[in-house]
GROMACS .gro file of C-alpha atoms in nm:
model
  209
    1MET     CA    1   0.000   0.000   0.000
    2ALA     CA    2   0.145   0.336  -0.105
    3ARG     CA    3   0.106   0.592   0.176
    4LYS     CA    4   0.188   0.921   0.007
    5PRO     CA    5   0.260   1.223   0.229
    6TRP     CA    6  -0.013   1.484   0.240
    7ASP     CA    7  -0.057   1.828   0.393
    8LEU     CA    8  -0.343   2.066   0.457
    9ALA     CA    9  -0.333   2.440   0.522
   10PHE     CA   10  -0.564   2.566   0.797
   11THR     CA   11  -0.623   2.865   1.021
   12ALA     CA   12  -0.540   2.814   1.388
   13GLU     CA   13  -0.886   2.845   1.540
   14PRO     CA   14  -1.062   2.614   1.788
   15ALA     CA   15  -1.336   2.545   1.531
   16GLU     CA   16  -1.078   2.393   1.296
   17VAL     CA   17  -0.970   2.120   1.538
   18ALA     CA   18  -1.271   1.893   1.493
   19ALA     CA   19  -1.241   1.910   1.113
   20LEU     CA   20  -0.869   1.826   1.126
   21ARG     CA   21  -0.942   1.530   1.355
   22ARG     CA   22  -1.203   1.398   1.109
   23ILE     CA   23  -0.964   1.436   0.816
   24MET     CA   24  -0.693   1.253   1.009
   25ARG     CA   25  -0.932   0.968   1.088
   26LEU     CA   26  -1.037   0.945   0.723
   27HIS     CA   27  -0.678   0.929   0.594
   28LEU     CA   28  -0.571   0.674   0.854
   29GLY     CA   29  -0.867   0.458   0.756
   30ILE     CA   30  -0.752   0.470   0.393
   31TRP     CA   31  -0.399   0.386   0.504
   32GLY     CA   32  -0.521   0.093   0.714
   33LEU     CA   33  -0.383   0.246   1.034
   34HIS     CA   34  -0.697   0.231   1.247
   35GLU     CA   35  -0.486   0.117   1.544
   36VAL     CA   36  -0.332   0.463   1.595
   37THR     CA   37  -0.634   0.677   1.506
   38GLU     CA   38  -0.716   0.790   1.860
   39GLU     CA   39  -0.354   0.873   1.942
   40ALA     CA   40  -0.310   1.058   1.612
   41GLN     CA   41  -0.626   1.261   1.667
   42LEU     CA   42  -0.511   1.354   2.017
   43CYS     CA   43  -0.172   1.467   1.883
   44VAL     CA   44  -0.339   1.678   1.614
   45SER     CA   45  -0.562   1.841   1.875
   46GLU     CA   46  -0.273   1.925   2.106
   47LEU     CA   47  -0.032   2.044   1.836
   48VAL     CA   48  -0.297   2.273   1.689
   49ALA     CA   49  -0.402   2.394   2.035
   50ASN     CA   50  -0.038   2.477   2.102
   51VAL     CA   51  -0.034   2.708   1.799
   52ILE     CA   52  -0.363   2.871   1.900
   53THR     CA   53  -0.245   2.931   2.257
   54HIS     CA   54   0.115   3.035   2.206
   55VAL     CA   55   0.121   3.183   1.855
   56GLY     CA   56  -0.229   3.324   1.831
   57HIS     CA   57  -0.579   3.280   1.694
   58GLY     CA   58  -0.601   3.308   1.319
   59THR     CA   59  -0.240   3.205   1.257
   60PRO     CA   60  -0.196   3.041   0.915
   61ALA     CA   61  -0.063   2.690   0.974
   62THR     CA   62  -0.024   2.357   0.798
   63LEU     CA   63  -0.086   1.999   0.904
   64ALA     CA   64   0.146   1.750   0.730
   65VAL     CA   65   0.126   1.373   0.764
   66SER     CA   66   0.368   1.113   0.632
   67MET     CA   67   0.540   0.786   0.712
   68SER     CA   68   0.882   0.787   0.879
   69GLY     CA   69   0.983   0.427   0.825
   70THR     CA   70   0.710   0.233   1.002
   71ARG     CA   71   0.612   0.529   1.224
   72LEU     CA   72   0.330   0.770   1.149
   73ARG     CA   73   0.470   1.124   1.145
   74ILE     CA   74   0.248   1.424   1.221
   75GLU     CA   75   0.375   1.779   1.173
   76VAL     CA   76   0.221   2.120   1.236
   77HIS     CA   77   0.395   2.415   1.072
   78ASP     CA   78   0.349   2.774   1.189
   79PRO     CA   79   0.534   3.102   1.113
   80ASP     CA   80   0.650   3.187   1.468
   81THR     CA   81   1.006   3.070   1.539
   82ARG     CA   82   1.011   3.220   1.890
   83ALA     CA   83   0.714   3.053   2.062
   84LEU     CA   84   0.858   2.707   2.134
   85PRO     CA   85   0.649   2.424   2.280
   86THR     CA   86   0.717   2.351   2.647
   87LEU     CA   87   0.682   2.021   2.828
   88LEU     CA   88   0.546   2.033   3.182
   89ASP     CA   89   0.463   1.751   3.418
   90THR     CA   90   0.094   1.658   3.394
   91ASP     CA   91   0.067   1.701   3.774
   92SER     CA   92   0.180   2.062   3.750
   93ASP     CA   93  -0.063   2.335   3.851
   94ALA     CA   94   0.030   2.536   3.542
   95GLU     CA   95  -0.251   2.583   3.292
   96THR     CA   96  -0.020   2.567   2.988
   97GLY     CA   97   0.226   2.303   2.872
   98ARG     CA   98   0.004   2.005   2.946
   99GLY     CA   99  -0.075   1.954   2.579
  100MET     CA  100   0.283   1.859   2.496
  101ALA     CA  101   0.287   1.633   2.800
  102LEU     CA  102  -0.003   1.442   2.644
  103VAL     CA  103   0.181   1.423   2.313
  104ASP     CA  104   0.490   1.301   2.497
  105ALA     CA  105   0.281   1.033   2.667
  106VAL     CA  106   0.131   0.881   2.351
  107ALA     CA  107   0.397   0.950   2.088
  108ASP     CA  108   0.704   0.738   2.028
  109ARG     CA  109   0.904   1.060   1.998
  110TRP     CA  110   0.850   1.430   1.923
  111GLY     CA  111   1.047   1.746   1.863
  112VAL     CA  112   1.070   2.093   1.711
  113GLN     CA  113   1.254   2.203   1.397
  114LEU     CA  114   1.327   2.571   1.332
  115GLY     CA  115   1.358   2.710   0.982
  116PRO     CA  116   1.428   3.064   0.862
  117ASP     CA  117   1.059   3.153   0.842
  118ARG     CA  118   0.867   2.879   1.018
  119LYS     CA  119   0.858   2.633   1.305
  120THR     CA  120   0.770   2.264   1.270
  121THR     CA  121   0.641   2.079   1.574
  122TRP     CA  122   0.630   1.707   1.502
  123CYS     CA  123   0.562   1.373   1.664
  124GLU     CA  124   0.583   1.012   1.551
  125LEU     CA  125   0.356   0.725   1.653
  126ALA     CA  126   0.471   0.365   1.646
  127THR     CA  127   0.260   0.126   1.435
  128SER     CA  128   0.264  -0.249   1.390
  129LEU     CA  129   0.372  -0.213   1.027
  130THR     CA  130   0.675  -0.413   0.918
  131THR     CA  131   0.745  -0.180   0.622
  132SER     CA  132   0.624   0.172   0.545
  133ASN     CA  133   0.421   0.046   0.247
  134GLY     CA  134   0.317  -0.279   0.412
  135HIS     CA  135   0.007  -0.358   0.612
  136VAL     CA  136  -0.072  -0.398   0.977
  137GLU     CA  137  -0.009  -0.752   1.093
  138CYS     CA  138  -0.324  -0.891   1.249
  139ARG     CA  139  -0.485  -1.233   1.279
  140ARG     CA  140  -0.746  -1.175   1.007
  141VAL     CA  141  -0.498  -1.032   0.757
  142LEU     CA  142  -0.256  -1.320   0.813
  143ARG     CA  143  -0.537  -1.573   0.767
  144ALA     CA  144  -0.646  -1.402   0.446
  145GLU     CA  145  -0.290  -1.406   0.312
  146ALA     CA  146  -0.254  -1.776   0.391
  147LEU     CA  147  -0.579  -1.843   0.208
  148LEU     CA  148  -0.469  -1.637  -0.093
  149GLY     CA  149  -0.142  -1.827  -0.093
  150SER     CA  150  -0.331  -2.155  -0.117
  151TYR     CA  151  -0.536  -2.021  -0.408
  152ALA     CA  152  -0.221  -1.903  -0.583
  153ILE     CA  153  -0.079  -2.256  -0.570
  154VAL     CA  154  -0.386  -2.387  -0.751
  155GLU     CA  155  -0.435  -2.091  -0.986
  156GLU     CA  156  -0.110  -1.948  -1.119
  157SER     CA  157  -0.301  -1.645  -1.251
  158LEU     CA  158  -0.382  -1.545  -0.893
  159ARG     CA  159  -0.019  -1.514  -0.789
  160PRO     CA  160   0.049  -1.142  -0.716
  161GLY     CA  161   0.379  -0.979  -0.806
  162PRO     CA  162   0.548  -0.657  -0.693
  163GLY     CA  163   0.443  -0.301  -0.778
  164ARG     CA  164   0.114  -0.146  -0.879
  165LEU     CA  165   0.031  -0.430  -1.118
  166GLY     CA  166   0.096  -0.679  -0.840
  167ARG     CA  167  -0.145  -0.495  -0.615
  168ALA     CA  168  -0.411  -0.501  -0.888
  169VAL     CA  169  -0.360  -0.876  -0.931
  170ALA     CA  170  -0.382  -0.925  -0.555
  171GLU     CA  171  -0.710  -0.731  -0.547
  172GLU     CA  172  -0.851  -0.949  -0.824
  173SER     CA  173  -0.737  -1.252  -0.627
  174VAL     CA  174  -0.935  -1.136  -0.325
  175ILE     CA  175  -1.243  -1.077  -0.541
  176THR     CA  176  -1.208  -1.425  -0.691
  177VAL     CA  177  -1.188  -1.581  -0.345
  178ILE     CA  178  -1.497  -1.389  -0.230
  179MET     CA  179  -1.685  -1.501  -0.540
  180ASP     CA  180  -1.595  -1.864  -0.472
  181PHE     CA  181  -1.732  -1.837  -0.121
  182LEU     CA  182  -2.050  -1.675  -0.250
  183TYR     CA  183  -2.098  -1.968  -0.489
  184TRP     CA  184  -2.038  -2.205  -0.198
  185LEU     CA  185  -2.302  -2.028   0.012
  186ARG     CA  186  -2.559  -2.045  -0.269
  187ALA     CA  187  -2.480  -2.411  -0.340
  188HIS     CA  188  -2.558  -2.491   0.024
  189GLY     CA  189  -2.886  -2.302   0.027
  190CYS     CA  190  -2.763  -1.997   0.218
  191ASP     CA  191  -2.885  -1.642   0.168
  192VAL     CA  192  -2.592  -1.470  -0.004
  193ASP     CA  193  -2.716  -1.115   0.056
  194GLU     CA  194  -2.773  -1.185   0.425
  195ALA     CA  195  -2.423  -1.330   0.458
  196LEU     CA  196  -2.270  -1.022   0.292
  197ASP     CA  197  -2.471  -0.791   0.520
  198ARG     CA  198  -2.358  -0.982   0.830
  199ALA     CA  199  -1.996  -0.974   0.717
  200GLN     CA  200  -2.014  -0.598   0.650
  201THR     CA  201  -2.177  -0.535   0.988
  202ARG     CA  202  -1.911  -0.733   1.174
  203TYR     CA  203  -1.631  -0.567   0.974
  204ASP     CA  204  -1.763  -0.219   1.054
  205ALA     CA  205  -1.807  -0.310   1.421
  206GLU     CA  206  -1.448  -0.431   1.453
  207LEU     CA  207  -1.312  -0.115   1.287
  208ASP     CA  208  -1.510   0.103   1.524
  209GLY     CA  209  -1.428  -0.111   1.827
   0.00000   0.00000   0.00000
């Protein structure tokens, strides 16, 4: 899976935070990184809140998301190179600085980079990916790959190769497997539409769980 870097310009206002969180959740769903969605949304909230509080309402800023190896990297760019994020203990009575403490608690690492005309506050979240373009290792994915491997032994045309074409072949392989199971369900007198609905419901429930 190709996870291309993306960025989004926004204005540092409290009303923007919810929209940025939704966009982050959408992109992570496309990238198959549901496992870090909550942590990523929290980091976005705190990094943006840091700009609002310490740089000012209405500041033009940018959210940038990419992969750093197998880590998810989140950056927020703003034009103020003087207002640096501070890290305070979460038990402190201070009303500021706690946001970066939350980022520090959930992120694998974080930092600040200063440029001639902007500041970049970034953090990276660990994932269970084995490669940046790979997929999350989980029981269901491993089972599916084992099944596809068995099909590939029988049907040489189902054997996926590398690159974009390989991905297209792999997708067709999955569709072929699903079709075979649908034929099996019909041959045994099962309601195919009901089975698909149940599978979709369980899939959605696990993603949201």
